[in-house]
PDB file of C-alpha atoms in Angstrom:
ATOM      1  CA  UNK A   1       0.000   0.000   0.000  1.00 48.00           C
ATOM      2  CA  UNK A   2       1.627   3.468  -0.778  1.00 54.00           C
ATOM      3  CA  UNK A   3       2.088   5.928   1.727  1.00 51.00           C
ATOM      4  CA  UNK A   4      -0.069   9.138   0.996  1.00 49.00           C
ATOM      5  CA  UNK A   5       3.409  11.257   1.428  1.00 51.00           C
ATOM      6  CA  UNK A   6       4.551   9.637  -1.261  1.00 59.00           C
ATOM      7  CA  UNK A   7       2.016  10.547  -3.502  1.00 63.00           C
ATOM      8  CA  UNK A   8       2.300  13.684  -5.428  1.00 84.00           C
ATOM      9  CA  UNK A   9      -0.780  14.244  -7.624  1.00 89.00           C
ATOM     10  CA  UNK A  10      -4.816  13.206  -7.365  1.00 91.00           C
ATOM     11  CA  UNK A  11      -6.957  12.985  -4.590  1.00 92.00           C
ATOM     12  CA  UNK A  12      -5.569  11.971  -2.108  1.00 93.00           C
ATOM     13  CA  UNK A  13      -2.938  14.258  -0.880  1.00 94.00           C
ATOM     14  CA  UNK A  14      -4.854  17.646  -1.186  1.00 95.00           C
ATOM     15  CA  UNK A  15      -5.607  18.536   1.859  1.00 96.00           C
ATOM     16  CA  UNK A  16      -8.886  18.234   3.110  1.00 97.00           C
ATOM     17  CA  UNK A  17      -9.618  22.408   3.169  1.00 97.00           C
ATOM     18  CA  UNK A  18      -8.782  22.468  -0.508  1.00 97.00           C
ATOM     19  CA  UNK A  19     -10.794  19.108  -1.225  1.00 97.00           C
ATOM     20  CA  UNK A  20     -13.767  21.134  -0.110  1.00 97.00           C
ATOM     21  CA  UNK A  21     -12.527  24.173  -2.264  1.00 97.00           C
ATOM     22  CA  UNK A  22     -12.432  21.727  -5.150  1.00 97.00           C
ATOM     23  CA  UNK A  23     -16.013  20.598  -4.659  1.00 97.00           C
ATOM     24  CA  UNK A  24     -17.648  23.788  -4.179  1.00 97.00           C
ATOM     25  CA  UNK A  25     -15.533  25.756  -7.359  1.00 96.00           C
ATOM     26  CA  UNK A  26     -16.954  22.497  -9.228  1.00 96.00           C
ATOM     27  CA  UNK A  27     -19.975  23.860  -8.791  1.00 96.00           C
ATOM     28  CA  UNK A  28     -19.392  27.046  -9.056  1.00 94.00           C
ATOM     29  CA  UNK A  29     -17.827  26.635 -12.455  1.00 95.00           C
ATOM     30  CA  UNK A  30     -20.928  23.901 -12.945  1.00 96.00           C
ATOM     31  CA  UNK A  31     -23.860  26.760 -11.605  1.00 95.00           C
ATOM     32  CA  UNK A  32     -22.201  29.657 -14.069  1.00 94.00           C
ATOM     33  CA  UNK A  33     -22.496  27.514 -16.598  1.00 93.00           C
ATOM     34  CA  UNK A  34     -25.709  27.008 -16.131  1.00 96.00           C
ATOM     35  CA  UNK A  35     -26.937  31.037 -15.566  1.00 95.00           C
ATOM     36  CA  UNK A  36     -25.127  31.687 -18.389  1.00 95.00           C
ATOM     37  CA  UNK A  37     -28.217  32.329 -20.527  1.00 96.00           C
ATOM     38  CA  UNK A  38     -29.509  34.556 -17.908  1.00 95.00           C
ATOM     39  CA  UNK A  39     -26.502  36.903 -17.266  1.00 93.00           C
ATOM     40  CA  UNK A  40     -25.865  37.115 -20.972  1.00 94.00           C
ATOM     41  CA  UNK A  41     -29.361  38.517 -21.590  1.00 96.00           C
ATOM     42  CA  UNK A  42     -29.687  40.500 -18.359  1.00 94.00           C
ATOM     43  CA  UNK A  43     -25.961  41.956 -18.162  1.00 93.00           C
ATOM     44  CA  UNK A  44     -23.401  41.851 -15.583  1.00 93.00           C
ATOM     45  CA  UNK A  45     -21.731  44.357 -14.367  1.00 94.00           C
ATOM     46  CA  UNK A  46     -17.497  44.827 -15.371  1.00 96.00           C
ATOM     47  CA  UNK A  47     -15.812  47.211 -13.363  1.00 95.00           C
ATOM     48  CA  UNK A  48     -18.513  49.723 -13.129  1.00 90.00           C
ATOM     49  CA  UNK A  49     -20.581  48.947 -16.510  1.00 93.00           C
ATOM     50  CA  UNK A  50     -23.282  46.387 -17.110  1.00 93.00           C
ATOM     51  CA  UNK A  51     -22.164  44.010 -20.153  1.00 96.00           C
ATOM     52  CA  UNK A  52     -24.826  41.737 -22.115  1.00 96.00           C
ATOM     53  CA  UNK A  53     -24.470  39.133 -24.943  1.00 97.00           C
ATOM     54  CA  UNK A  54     -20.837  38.196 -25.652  1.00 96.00           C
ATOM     55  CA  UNK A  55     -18.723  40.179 -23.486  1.00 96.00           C
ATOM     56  CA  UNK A  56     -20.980  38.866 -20.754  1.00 96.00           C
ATOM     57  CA  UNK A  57     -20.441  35.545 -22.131  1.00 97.00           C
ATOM     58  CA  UNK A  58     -16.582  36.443 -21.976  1.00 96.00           C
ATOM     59  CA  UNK A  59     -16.483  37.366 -18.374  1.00 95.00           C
ATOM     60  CA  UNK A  60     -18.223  34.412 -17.265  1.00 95.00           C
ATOM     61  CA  UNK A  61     -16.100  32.084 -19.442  1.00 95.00           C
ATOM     62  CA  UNK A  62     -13.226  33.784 -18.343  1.00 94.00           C
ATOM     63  CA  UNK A  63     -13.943  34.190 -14.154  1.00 92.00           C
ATOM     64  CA  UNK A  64     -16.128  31.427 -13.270  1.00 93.00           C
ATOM     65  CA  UNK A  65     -15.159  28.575 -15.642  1.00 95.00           C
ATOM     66  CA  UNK A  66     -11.886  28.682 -17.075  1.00 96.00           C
ATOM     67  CA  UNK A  67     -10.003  30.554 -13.671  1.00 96.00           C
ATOM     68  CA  UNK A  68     -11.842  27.724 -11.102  1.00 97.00           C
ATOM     69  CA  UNK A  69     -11.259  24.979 -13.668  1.00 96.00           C
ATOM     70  CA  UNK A  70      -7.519  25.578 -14.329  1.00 97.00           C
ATOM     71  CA  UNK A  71      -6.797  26.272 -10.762  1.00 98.00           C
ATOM     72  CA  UNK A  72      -8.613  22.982  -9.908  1.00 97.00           C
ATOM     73  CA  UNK A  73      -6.090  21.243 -12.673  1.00 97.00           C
ATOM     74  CA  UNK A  74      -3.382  22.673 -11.048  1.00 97.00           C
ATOM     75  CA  UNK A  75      -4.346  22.062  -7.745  1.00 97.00           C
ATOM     76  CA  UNK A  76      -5.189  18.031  -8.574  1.00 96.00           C
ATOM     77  CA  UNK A  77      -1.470  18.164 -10.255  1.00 96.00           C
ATOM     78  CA  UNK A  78       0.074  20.331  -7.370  1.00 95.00           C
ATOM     79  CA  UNK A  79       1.393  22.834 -10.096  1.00 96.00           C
ATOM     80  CA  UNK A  80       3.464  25.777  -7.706  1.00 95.00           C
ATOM     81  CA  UNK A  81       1.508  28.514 -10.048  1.00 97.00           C
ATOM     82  CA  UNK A  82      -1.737  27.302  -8.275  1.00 97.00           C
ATOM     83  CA  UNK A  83      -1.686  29.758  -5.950  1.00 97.00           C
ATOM     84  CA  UNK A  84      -0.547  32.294  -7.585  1.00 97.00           C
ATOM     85  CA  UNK A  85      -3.210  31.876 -10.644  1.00 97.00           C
ATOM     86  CA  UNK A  86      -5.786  31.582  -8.010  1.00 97.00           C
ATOM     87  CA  UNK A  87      -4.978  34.278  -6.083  1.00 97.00           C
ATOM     88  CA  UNK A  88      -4.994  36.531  -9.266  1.00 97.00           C
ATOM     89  CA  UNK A  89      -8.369  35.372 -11.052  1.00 95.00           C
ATOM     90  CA  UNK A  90      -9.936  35.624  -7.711  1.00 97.00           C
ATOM     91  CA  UNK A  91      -8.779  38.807  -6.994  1.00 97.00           C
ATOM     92  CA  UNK A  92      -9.782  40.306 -10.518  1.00 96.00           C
ATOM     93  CA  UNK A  93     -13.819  38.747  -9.290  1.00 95.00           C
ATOM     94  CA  UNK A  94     -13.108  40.398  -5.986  1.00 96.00           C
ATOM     95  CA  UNK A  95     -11.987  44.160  -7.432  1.00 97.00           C
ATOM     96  CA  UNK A  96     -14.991  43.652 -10.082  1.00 96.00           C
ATOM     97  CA  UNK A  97     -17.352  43.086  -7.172  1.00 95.00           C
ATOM     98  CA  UNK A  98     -16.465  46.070  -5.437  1.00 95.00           C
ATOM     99  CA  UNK A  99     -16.326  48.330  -8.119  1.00 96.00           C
ATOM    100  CA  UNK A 100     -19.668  47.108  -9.227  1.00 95.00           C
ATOM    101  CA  UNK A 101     -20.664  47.550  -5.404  1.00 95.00           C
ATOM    102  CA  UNK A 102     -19.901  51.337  -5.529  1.00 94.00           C
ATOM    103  CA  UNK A 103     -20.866  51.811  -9.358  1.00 94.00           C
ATOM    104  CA  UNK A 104     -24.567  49.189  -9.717  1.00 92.00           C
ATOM    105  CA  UNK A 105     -24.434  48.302  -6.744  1.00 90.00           C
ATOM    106  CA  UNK A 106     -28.144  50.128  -5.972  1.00 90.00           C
ATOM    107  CA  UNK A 107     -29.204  48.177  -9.550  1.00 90.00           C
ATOM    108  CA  UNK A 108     -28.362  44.887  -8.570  1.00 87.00           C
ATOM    109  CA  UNK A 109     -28.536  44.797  -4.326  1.00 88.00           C
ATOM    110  CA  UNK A 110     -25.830  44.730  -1.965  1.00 88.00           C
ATOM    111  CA  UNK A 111     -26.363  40.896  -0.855  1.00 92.00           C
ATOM    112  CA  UNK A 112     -25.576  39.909  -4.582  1.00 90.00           C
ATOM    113  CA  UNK A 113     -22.843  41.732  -4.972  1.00 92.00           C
ATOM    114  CA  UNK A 114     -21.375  40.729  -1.687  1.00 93.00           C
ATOM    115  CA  UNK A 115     -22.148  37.299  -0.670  1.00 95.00           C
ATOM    116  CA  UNK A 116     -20.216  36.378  -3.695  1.00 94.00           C
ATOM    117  CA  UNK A 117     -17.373  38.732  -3.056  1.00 95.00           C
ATOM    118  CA  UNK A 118     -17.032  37.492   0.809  1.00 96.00           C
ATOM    119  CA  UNK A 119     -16.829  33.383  -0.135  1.00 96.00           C
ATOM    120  CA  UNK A 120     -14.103  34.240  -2.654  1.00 96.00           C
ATOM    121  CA  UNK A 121     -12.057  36.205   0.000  1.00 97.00           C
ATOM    122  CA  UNK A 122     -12.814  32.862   2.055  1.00 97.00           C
ATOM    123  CA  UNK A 123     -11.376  30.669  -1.188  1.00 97.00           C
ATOM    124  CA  UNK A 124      -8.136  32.930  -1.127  1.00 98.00           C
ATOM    125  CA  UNK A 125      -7.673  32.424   2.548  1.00 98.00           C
ATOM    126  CA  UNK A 126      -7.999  28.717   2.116  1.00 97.00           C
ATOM    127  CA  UNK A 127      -5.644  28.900  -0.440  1.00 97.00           C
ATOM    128  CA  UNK A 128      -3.227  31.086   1.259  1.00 97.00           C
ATOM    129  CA  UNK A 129      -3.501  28.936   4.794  1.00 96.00           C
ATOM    130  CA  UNK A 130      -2.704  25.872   2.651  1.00 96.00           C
ATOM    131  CA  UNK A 131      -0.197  27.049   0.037  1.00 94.00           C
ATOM    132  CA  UNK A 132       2.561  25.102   1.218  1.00 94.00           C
ATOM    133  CA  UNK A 133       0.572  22.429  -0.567  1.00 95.00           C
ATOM    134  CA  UNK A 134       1.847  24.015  -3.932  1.00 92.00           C
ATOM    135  CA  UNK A 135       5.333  25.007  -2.216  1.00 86.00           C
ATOM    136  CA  UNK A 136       7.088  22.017  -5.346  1.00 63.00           C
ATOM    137  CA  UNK A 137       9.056  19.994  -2.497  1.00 56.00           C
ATOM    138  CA  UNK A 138       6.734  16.704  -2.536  1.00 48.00           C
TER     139      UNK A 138
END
């Protein structure tokens, strides 16, 4: 039976705080896909401007699939740019949401703008806590 310190990629040696970060972008990446119709024909806002149709379609492709799918990649192949891509897709979402808190934020409702804003900041102190996972020395 191998020892899970010997393993280096999969499963089983992410550490349990990012296997639940794995699970939930999932389905983040999963739900955007699937209020992608919606946004694209209602708009969303980018910093400080509602968007609709394709450059809607871009932001979401961009911010809530591609970013949580290649950080999940990296994280399931412990790549040490993990972090670091993380940390900068997530903080792009995170300056969006508070321009668009200051700019629409009366248009679309505080809660929306924030509830998403504060569980990202909670995603980027999960992945700072456990970025020795991505430090390359496994």
């Amino acid at each position: 039976m191998e020892d899970i310190a010997s393993i280096k990629t999969g499963w089983k040696p992410i550490p349990m705080a990012l296997k639940v970060l794995f699970v939930v972008l999932a389905l983040w990446s999963f739900g955007a896909v699937m209020n992608l119709p919606n946004l694209m024909n209602n708009g969303l806002p980018l910093f400080g401007v509602f968007v609709f149709g394709t450059p809607a379609f871009l932001v979401v492709l961009l911010l809530d699939f591609i970013g949580p799918l290649t950080f999940l990649y990296a994280l399931w192949n412990r790549k040490e740019w993990a972090a670091k891509w993380a940390f900068t897709y997530m903080g792009i979402f995170m300056l969006n949401s508070v321009v668009a808190f200051f700019t629409v934020g009366d248009q679309l409702g505080g809660p929306q703008i924030l509830i998403p804003t504060v569980v990202t900041a909670i995603f980027v102190a999960v992945i700072y806590w456990k970025r020795q996972y991505f430090d390359g020395e496994h």
